[in-house]
Structure formats: structure tokens, C-alpha cells
Amino acid sequence: MPAQPVPDPHPPSIAPLELERMRGAVRASLFAKPAELPRLGRYTLLRCIGHGGMGIVYAARDEELDREVAIKLLRAELARSDDRRLATEARALARLAHPNVVCVFDVGMHEGQRFIAMDYVVGEDLRRWLAAPRRLRDVLRVFAGAGRGLHAAHVVGLVHRDFKPDNVLVGDDGRPRVLDFGLARPPEPGGDPTNLEISLIESPAF
């Protein structure tokens, strides 16, 4: 008899807001009523558009300014250990105002979970963008734009520390934008900002 898989004793939990959104969708399907979308302060969560080890990203509507935004919400099971990392990302992005860096304009807490509100960019990450046939001049233009975004971060004393194709969004307008500064840190006083220790959470290949 083949060995049975051992269940994970610590399965990842679903963020409360995501669970609320899923329940609303089920109720809407069962009772043919519009889904009641969860709220996070002034933001209404519309749909999940991405997720990673640290958090879930939603497309949302800013009800006060009537615009679509992206909300990054720290995963419930990581809220205590990684809250400071997400706050670091918010502070790092808030210090930058550059066309090649995703703009962050709000950070807060919701029922003990940290969130960041940032520009909603319609497009795809650089890895997927490069999977399609591209003209050399377009590739060079996008790479140069991403480099300008990184340079802008370095000018204000920040090093990304996890720069890779997944952390660059290429918008439908063709403009690249660097994001996910959750590992950013100021260089050590008097130190070389490019001479960084590699940790397991980073991507040394890039």
C-alpha cells in the first residue's frame, strides 16, 4: 500500500478579509444577490490579484477619492513576525516619487493586520513580459526604466535587496515600475550600498 501523505500540522490560514470576500461570493451565488464586498477602512476590496509569502494583494476602490488602488495585506499567520517588514516597505516607497517606482500613498492597520495602499498598475510582471517576443529596443527601454527606479531608491539611501523580474511591473502603457521594497534597508553608515549579505529570503541569482 502506498504511503499516505502526512497532513501539514500548520497549514496556512486564510486572511479574515479574504475569507469574508469568499463567503460573500458564495452567498451571492446561492441567493442571486450582489456580493457584499469587504471593507478595509475607506477601501472596498474588489478581487484578489496576487499573493506571496508575505501577503495578499487586492484590487480595491478608494471610496473617498473614487479611484482603483492596490491593497497589500499582510498574511494573518505572519502578522506578528513580519509586521515591521511591511511597515519598512511602506516607509521606503513613501520616500520615493518617481515614474519608475510604484507609488504608495497610505499605510494602516485593520483588525491587527498591516496594509499598504498603492497605485494599481494594469500590466504584467517583467518575467511574463519577457516571455513574449519583444524588440530589442523595447527590452532595453524597459530595463533602463527599471534601472532608473532603482537608482532613485539609491539616491534616497535605500537598497532593494530582492530585485528580480517578478518585482518589476510593466504597465499597459509600457512603463516599468519597481515594487516590493519589503526587504529595503538604508546602507550602513560609511558602507558600500552594493556590498550586502545574502540571506535566504533574498534572490541571490539576481
PDB file of C-alpha atoms in Angstrom:
ATOM      1  CA  MET A   1       0.000   0.000   0.000  1.00  0.00           C
ATOM      2  CA  PRO A   2       1.461   3.390  -0.938  1.00  0.00           C
ATOM      3  CA  ALA A   3       2.309   5.704   1.924  1.00  0.00           C
ATOM      4  CA  GLN A   4      -0.367   8.234   2.716  1.00  0.00           C
ATOM      5  CA  PRO A   5       0.640  11.905   2.669  1.00  0.00           C
ATOM      6  CA  VAL A   6       1.149  13.392   6.101  1.00  0.00           C
ATOM      7  CA  PRO A   7      -1.084  16.419   6.640  1.00  0.00           C
ATOM      8  CA  ASP A   8       0.633  19.708   7.336  1.00  0.00           C
ATOM      9  CA  PRO A   9       0.319  20.316  11.110  1.00  0.00           C
ATOM     10  CA  HIS A  10       0.495  24.060  10.487  1.00  0.00           C
ATOM     11  CA  PRO A  11      -1.489  24.781   7.297  1.00  0.00           C
ATOM     12  CA  PRO A  12      -1.520  28.421   6.172  1.00  0.00           C
ATOM     13  CA  SER A  13      -4.568  30.278   7.374  1.00  0.00           C
ATOM     14  CA  ILE A  14      -6.810  32.347   5.145  1.00  0.00           C
ATOM     15  CA  ALA A  15      -6.747  36.062   5.855  1.00  0.00           C
ATOM     16  CA  PRO A  16     -10.010  37.123   7.539  1.00  0.00           C
ATOM     17  CA  LEU A  17     -10.795  39.647   4.803  1.00  0.00           C
ATOM     18  CA  GLU A  18     -10.226  37.050   2.085  1.00  0.00           C
ATOM     19  CA  LEU A  19     -12.497  34.629   3.954  1.00  0.00           C
ATOM     20  CA  GLU A  20     -15.144  37.333   4.206  1.00  0.00           C
ATOM     21  CA  ARG A  21     -14.851  38.026   0.478  1.00  0.00           C
ATOM     22  CA  MET A  22     -15.204  34.316  -0.353  1.00  0.00           C
ATOM     23  CA  ARG A  23     -18.257  33.946   1.876  1.00  0.00           C
ATOM     24  CA  GLY A  24     -19.861  36.944   0.217  1.00  0.00           C
ATOM     25  CA  ALA A  25     -19.286  35.416  -3.210  1.00  0.00           C
ATOM     26  CA  VAL A  26     -20.848  32.114  -2.096  1.00  0.00           C
ATOM     27  CA  ARG A  27     -23.904  33.874  -0.647  1.00  0.00           C
ATOM     28  CA  ALA A  28     -24.298  35.869  -3.842  1.00  0.00           C
ATOM     29  CA  SER A  29     -24.160  32.670  -5.899  1.00  0.00           C
ATOM     30  CA  LEU A  30     -26.674  30.837  -3.701  1.00  0.00           C
ATOM     31  CA  PHE A  31     -29.206  33.629  -3.299  1.00  0.00           C
ATOM     32  CA  ALA A  32     -28.712  35.564  -6.555  1.00  0.00           C
ATOM     33  CA  LYS A  33     -27.857  38.757  -4.697  1.00  0.00           C
ATOM     34  CA  PRO A  34     -24.985  41.164  -5.295  1.00  0.00           C
ATOM     35  CA  ALA A  35     -21.977  40.154  -3.224  1.00  0.00           C
ATOM     36  CA  GLU A  36     -21.281  42.282  -0.170  1.00  0.00           C
ATOM     37  CA  LEU A  37     -17.664  43.273  -0.653  1.00  0.00           C
ATOM     38  CA  PRO A  38     -15.468  43.543   2.459  1.00  0.00           C
ATOM     39  CA  ARG A  39     -14.258  46.966   3.558  1.00  0.00           C
ATOM     40  CA  LEU A  40     -10.879  47.944   4.872  1.00  0.00           C
ATOM     41  CA  GLY A  41     -11.275  51.448   6.204  1.00  0.00           C
ATOM     42  CA  ARG A  42     -12.113  53.662   3.257  1.00  0.00           C
ATOM     43  CA  TYR A  43     -11.219  50.895   0.772  1.00  0.00           C
ATOM     44  CA  THR A  44     -13.603  48.317  -0.705  1.00  0.00           C
ATOM     45  CA  LEU A  45     -11.828  45.097  -1.694  1.00  0.00           C
ATOM     46  CA  LEU A  46     -12.882  44.061  -5.200  1.00  0.00           C
ATOM     47  CA  ARG A  47     -10.827  40.959  -6.036  1.00  0.00           C
ATOM     48  CA  CYS A  48      -7.600  39.175  -5.236  1.00  0.00           C
ATOM     49  CA  ILE A  49      -4.941  39.905  -7.870  1.00  0.00           C
ATOM     50  CA  GLY A  50      -1.867  38.276  -6.348  1.00  0.00           C
ATOM     51  CA  HIS A  51      -0.294  36.659  -3.332  1.00  0.00           C
ATOM     52  CA  GLY A  52       3.111  35.759  -1.997  1.00  0.00           C
ATOM     53  CA  GLY A  53       4.904  34.606   1.096  1.00  0.00           C
ATOM     54  CA  MET A  54       4.193  37.805   2.998  1.00  0.00           C
ATOM     55  CA  GLY A  55       0.779  38.919   1.895  1.00  0.00           C
ATOM     56  CA  ILE A  56      -2.195  39.088  -0.412  1.00  0.00           C
ATOM     57  CA  VAL A  57      -2.711  41.872  -2.945  1.00  0.00           C
ATOM     58  CA  TYR A  58      -6.205  43.084  -3.798  1.00  0.00           C
ATOM     59  CA  ALA A  59      -7.638  45.405  -6.364  1.00  0.00           C
ATOM     60  CA  ALA A  60      -9.727  47.830  -4.330  1.00  0.00           C
ATOM     61  CA  ARG A  61     -11.688  51.056  -4.628  1.00  0.00           C
ATOM     62  CA  ASP A  62     -10.799  54.135  -2.640  1.00  0.00           C
ATOM     63  CA  GLU A  63     -14.306  55.339  -1.789  1.00  0.00           C
ATOM     64  CA  GLU A  64     -13.130  58.803  -0.752  1.00  0.00           C
ATOM     65  CA  LEU A  65     -11.180  59.586  -3.929  1.00  0.00           C
ATOM     66  CA  ASP A  66     -13.221  57.316  -6.252  1.00  0.00           C
ATOM     67  CA  ARG A  67     -10.267  55.529  -7.811  1.00  0.00           C
ATOM     68  CA  GLU A  68      -8.988  51.971  -8.120  1.00  0.00           C
ATOM     69  CA  VAL A  69      -5.969  51.114  -5.997  1.00  0.00           C
ATOM     70  CA  ALA A  70      -3.941  48.074  -4.984  1.00  0.00           C
ATOM     71  CA  ILE A  71      -4.005  46.961  -1.347  1.00  0.00           C
ATOM     72  CA  LYS A  72      -1.267  44.727   0.058  1.00  0.00           C
ATOM     73  CA  LEU A  73      -2.413  42.985   3.247  1.00  0.00           C
ATOM     74  CA  LEU A  74      -0.023  41.056   5.462  1.00  0.00           C
ATOM     75  CA  ARG A  75      -0.992  37.415   5.890  1.00  0.00           C
ATOM     76  CA  ALA A  76      -2.741  36.689   9.175  1.00  0.00           C
ATOM     77  CA  GLU A  77      -0.271  33.994  10.268  1.00  0.00           C
ATOM     78  CA  LEU A  78       2.682  36.334   9.673  1.00  0.00           C
ATOM     79  CA  ALA A  79       1.223  39.465  11.214  1.00  0.00           C
ATOM     80  CA  ARG A  80       3.385  39.462  14.341  1.00  0.00           C
ATOM     81  CA  SER A  81       6.707  38.342  12.922  1.00  0.00           C
ATOM     82  CA  ASP A  82       6.702  40.350   9.686  1.00  0.00           C
ATOM     83  CA  ASP A  83       4.689  43.460  10.515  1.00  0.00           C
ATOM     84  CA  ARG A  84       7.810  45.573  10.768  1.00  0.00           C
ATOM     85  CA  ARG A  85       8.980  44.361   7.354  1.00  0.00           C
ATOM     86  CA  LEU A  86       5.784  45.525   5.670  1.00  0.00           C
ATOM     87  CA  ALA A  87       5.984  48.841   7.525  1.00  0.00           C
ATOM     88  CA  THR A  88       9.542  49.185   6.217  1.00  0.00           C
ATOM     89  CA  GLU A  89       8.242  48.676   2.685  1.00  0.00           C
ATOM     90  CA  ALA A  90       5.649  51.398   3.188  1.00  0.00           C
ATOM     91  CA  ARG A  91       8.182  53.868   4.522  1.00  0.00           C
ATOM     92  CA  ALA A  92      10.635  53.057   1.736  1.00  0.00           C
ATOM     93  CA  LEU A  93       8.076  53.586  -1.016  1.00  0.00           C
ATOM     94  CA  ALA A  94       6.634  56.703   0.615  1.00  0.00           C
ATOM     95  CA  ARG A  95      10.065  58.313   0.371  1.00  0.00           C
ATOM     96  CA  LEU A  96      10.129  57.852  -3.393  1.00  0.00           C
ATOM     97  CA  ALA A  97       8.296  59.877  -6.013  1.00  0.00           C
ATOM     98  CA  HIS A  98       9.484  58.509  -9.332  1.00  0.00           C
ATOM     99  CA  PRO A  99       7.686  57.360 -12.506  1.00  0.00           C
ATOM    100  CA  ASN A 100       9.524  54.022 -12.391  1.00  0.00           C
ATOM    101  CA  VAL A 101       8.585  53.167  -8.792  1.00  0.00           C
ATOM    102  CA  VAL A 102       5.106  52.081  -7.686  1.00  0.00           C
ATOM    103  CA  CYS A 103       3.728  54.916  -5.565  1.00  0.00           C
ATOM    104  CA  VAL A 104       2.450  54.192  -2.050  1.00  0.00           C
ATOM    105  CA  PHE A 105       0.058  56.705  -0.519  1.00  0.00           C
ATOM    106  CA  ASP A 106      -1.420  55.094   2.587  1.00  0.00           C
ATOM    107  CA  VAL A 107      -0.498  52.585   5.284  1.00  0.00           C
ATOM    108  CA  GLY A 108      -2.565  51.442   8.216  1.00  0.00           C
ATOM    109  CA  MET A 109      -3.874  48.658  10.418  1.00  0.00           C
ATOM    110  CA  HIS A 110      -7.130  46.717  10.119  1.00  0.00           C
ATOM    111  CA  GLU A 111      -8.087  44.370  12.947  1.00  0.00           C
ATOM    112  CA  GLY A 112      -4.429  43.842  13.795  1.00  0.00           C
ATOM    113  CA  GLN A 113      -3.234  43.390  10.202  1.00  0.00           C
ATOM    114  CA  ARG A 114      -0.980  45.865   8.422  1.00  0.00           C
ATOM    115  CA  PHE A 115      -1.924  47.055   4.931  1.00  0.00           C
ATOM    116  CA  ILE A 116      -0.400  49.290   2.260  1.00  0.00           C
ATOM    117  CA  ALA A 117      -2.403  51.190  -0.370  1.00  0.00           C
ATOM    118  CA  MET A 118      -0.555  51.853  -3.613  1.00  0.00           C
ATOM    119  CA  ASP A 119      -1.036  52.568  -7.292  1.00  0.00           C
ATOM    120  CA  TYR A 120      -2.980  49.936  -9.207  1.00  0.00           C
ATOM    121  CA  VAL A 121      -0.947  49.142 -12.317  1.00  0.00           C
ATOM    122  CA  VAL A 122      -2.630  47.361 -15.218  1.00  0.00           C
ATOM    123  CA  GLY A 123       0.001  45.170 -16.834  1.00  0.00           C
ATOM    124  CA  GLU A 124       2.224  42.186 -16.050  1.00  0.00           C
ATOM    125  CA  ASP A 125       5.461  41.465 -14.269  1.00  0.00           C
ATOM    126  CA  LEU A 126       8.727  41.617 -16.176  1.00  0.00           C
ATOM    127  CA  ARG A 127       9.174  37.837 -16.208  1.00  0.00           C
ATOM    128  CA  ARG A 128       5.893  37.335 -18.072  1.00  0.00           C
ATOM    129  CA  TRP A 129       6.505  40.369 -20.252  1.00  0.00           C
ATOM    130  CA  LEU A 130       9.840  38.913 -21.391  1.00  0.00           C
ATOM    131  CA  ALA A 131       8.216  35.559 -22.229  1.00  0.00           C
ATOM    132  CA  ALA A 132       6.608  37.159 -25.302  1.00  0.00           C
ATOM    133  CA  PRO A 133       8.584  38.162 -28.410  1.00  0.00           C
ATOM    134  CA  ARG A 134       9.960  41.685 -27.915  1.00  0.00           C
ATOM    135  CA  ARG A 135      12.033  44.077 -29.967  1.00  0.00           C
ATOM    136  CA  LEU A 136      15.492  44.664 -28.570  1.00  0.00           C
ATOM    137  CA  ARG A 137      14.919  48.395 -28.263  1.00  0.00           C
ATOM    138  CA  ASP A 138      11.775  47.788 -26.180  1.00  0.00           C
ATOM    139  CA  VAL A 139      13.632  45.406 -23.865  1.00  0.00           C
ATOM    140  CA  LEU A 140      16.442  47.928 -23.420  1.00  0.00           C
ATOM    141  CA  ARG A 141      13.932  50.716 -22.739  1.00  0.00           C
ATOM    142  CA  VAL A 142      12.169  48.680 -20.039  1.00  0.00           C
ATOM    143  CA  PHE A 143      15.449  47.586 -18.432  1.00  0.00           C
ATOM    144  CA  ALA A 144      16.690  51.181 -18.425  1.00  0.00           C
ATOM    145  CA  GLY A 145      13.441  52.371 -16.822  1.00  0.00           C
ATOM    146  CA  ALA A 146      13.680  49.764 -14.074  1.00  0.00           C
ATOM    147  CA  GLY A 147      17.286  50.807 -13.529  1.00  0.00           C
ATOM    148  CA  ARG A 148      16.204  54.421 -13.135  1.00  0.00           C
ATOM    149  CA  GLY A 149      13.702  53.325 -10.489  1.00  0.00           C
ATOM    150  CA  LEU A 150      16.427  51.502  -8.560  1.00  0.00           C
ATOM    151  CA  HIS A 151      18.732  54.496  -8.898  1.00  0.00           C
ATOM    152  CA  ALA A 152      16.034  56.755  -7.451  1.00  0.00           C
ATOM    153  CA  ALA A 153      15.881  54.439  -4.438  1.00  0.00           C
ATOM    154  CA  HIS A 154      19.648  54.542  -4.030  1.00  0.00           C
ATOM    155  CA  VAL A 155      19.619  58.344  -4.161  1.00  0.00           C
ATOM    156  CA  VAL A 156      17.447  58.459  -1.029  1.00  0.00           C
ATOM    157  CA  GLY A 157      19.647  55.851   0.644  1.00  0.00           C
ATOM    158  CA  LEU A 158      17.633  52.679   0.019  1.00  0.00           C
ATOM    159  CA  VAL A 159      18.772  49.325  -1.354  1.00  0.00           C
ATOM    160  CA  HIS A 160      16.054  46.997  -2.680  1.00  0.00           C
ATOM    161  CA  ARG A 161      17.820  43.704  -1.727  1.00  0.00           C
ATOM    162  CA  ASP A 162      15.384  41.479  -3.665  1.00  0.00           C
ATOM    163  CA  PHE A 163      15.382  42.937  -7.167  1.00  0.00           C
ATOM    164  CA  LYS A 164      14.231  40.396  -9.755  1.00  0.00           C
ATOM    165  CA  PRO A 165      11.842  40.282 -12.757  1.00  0.00           C
ATOM    166  CA  ASP A 166       8.878  39.432 -10.511  1.00  0.00           C
ATOM    167  CA  ASN A 167       9.362  42.753  -8.706  1.00  0.00           C
ATOM    168  CA  VAL A 168       9.043  44.897 -11.819  1.00  0.00           C
ATOM    169  CA  LEU A 169       5.621  45.647 -13.292  1.00  0.00           C
ATOM    170  CA  VAL A 170       5.388  46.628 -16.944  1.00  0.00           C
ATOM    171  CA  GLY A 171       2.192  48.607 -17.378  1.00  0.00           C
ATOM    172  CA  ASP A 172      -0.018  48.536 -20.435  1.00  0.00           C
ATOM    173  CA  ASP A 173       1.458  51.970 -21.124  1.00  0.00           C
ATOM    174  CA  GLY A 174       4.873  50.306 -21.493  1.00  0.00           C
ATOM    175  CA  ARG A 175       6.336  51.960 -18.400  1.00  0.00           C
ATOM    176  CA  PRO A 176       8.216  49.697 -15.951  1.00  0.00           C
ATOM    177  CA  ARG A 177       7.708  50.233 -12.225  1.00  0.00           C
ATOM    178  CA  VAL A 178       9.747  48.685  -9.411  1.00  0.00           C
ATOM    179  CA  LEU A 179       7.780  47.381  -6.425  1.00  0.00           C
ATOM    180  CA  ASP A 180       8.058  45.177  -3.310  1.00  0.00           C
ATOM    181  CA  PHE A 181      10.549  47.092  -1.211  1.00  0.00           C
ATOM    182  CA  GLY A 182       9.746  44.925   1.825  1.00  0.00           C
ATOM    183  CA  LEU A 183      13.422  43.979   2.136  1.00  0.00           C
ATOM    184  CA  ALA A 184      14.720  47.501   1.558  1.00  0.00           C
ATOM    185  CA  ARG A 185      17.100  48.956   4.070  1.00  0.00           C
ATOM    186  CA  PRO A 186      19.354  52.001   4.296  1.00  0.00           C
ATOM    187  CA  PRO A 187      23.012  51.179   3.661  1.00  0.00           C
ATOM    188  CA  GLU A 188      25.252  51.065   6.710  1.00  0.00           C
ATOM    189  CA  PRO A 189      26.829  54.453   7.537  1.00  0.00           C
ATOM    190  CA  GLY A 190      30.027  54.758   5.540  1.00  0.00           C
ATOM    191  CA  GLY A 191      29.437  51.368   3.922  1.00  0.00           C
ATOM    192  CA  ASP A 192      29.150  50.274   0.316  1.00  0.00           C
ATOM    193  CA  PRO A 193      25.414  50.047  -0.547  1.00  0.00           C
ATOM    194  CA  THR A 194      26.149  47.275  -3.064  1.00  0.00           C
ATOM    195  CA  ASN A 195      28.072  45.105  -0.583  1.00  0.00           C
ATOM    196  CA  LEU A 196      25.195  43.281   1.103  1.00  0.00           C
ATOM    197  CA  GLU A 197      24.948  39.994   2.920  1.00  0.00           C
ATOM    198  CA  ILE A 198      22.776  37.409   1.196  1.00  0.00           C
ATOM    199  CA  SER A 199      20.010  35.873   3.314  1.00  0.00           C
ATOM    200  CA  LEU A 200      17.663  33.008   2.490  1.00  0.00           C
ATOM    201  CA  ILE A 201      14.758  35.378   1.921  1.00  0.00           C
ATOM    202  CA  GLU A 202      16.530  37.186  -0.902  1.00  0.00           C
ATOM    203  CA  SER A 203      17.086  36.126  -4.513  1.00  0.00           C
ATOM    204  CA  PRO A 204      20.888  35.821  -4.935  1.00  0.00           C
ATOM    205  CA  ALA A 205      20.612  34.855  -8.622  1.00  0.00           C
ATOM    206  CA  PHE A 206      19.592  38.427  -9.394  1.00  0.00           C
TER     207      PHE A 206
END
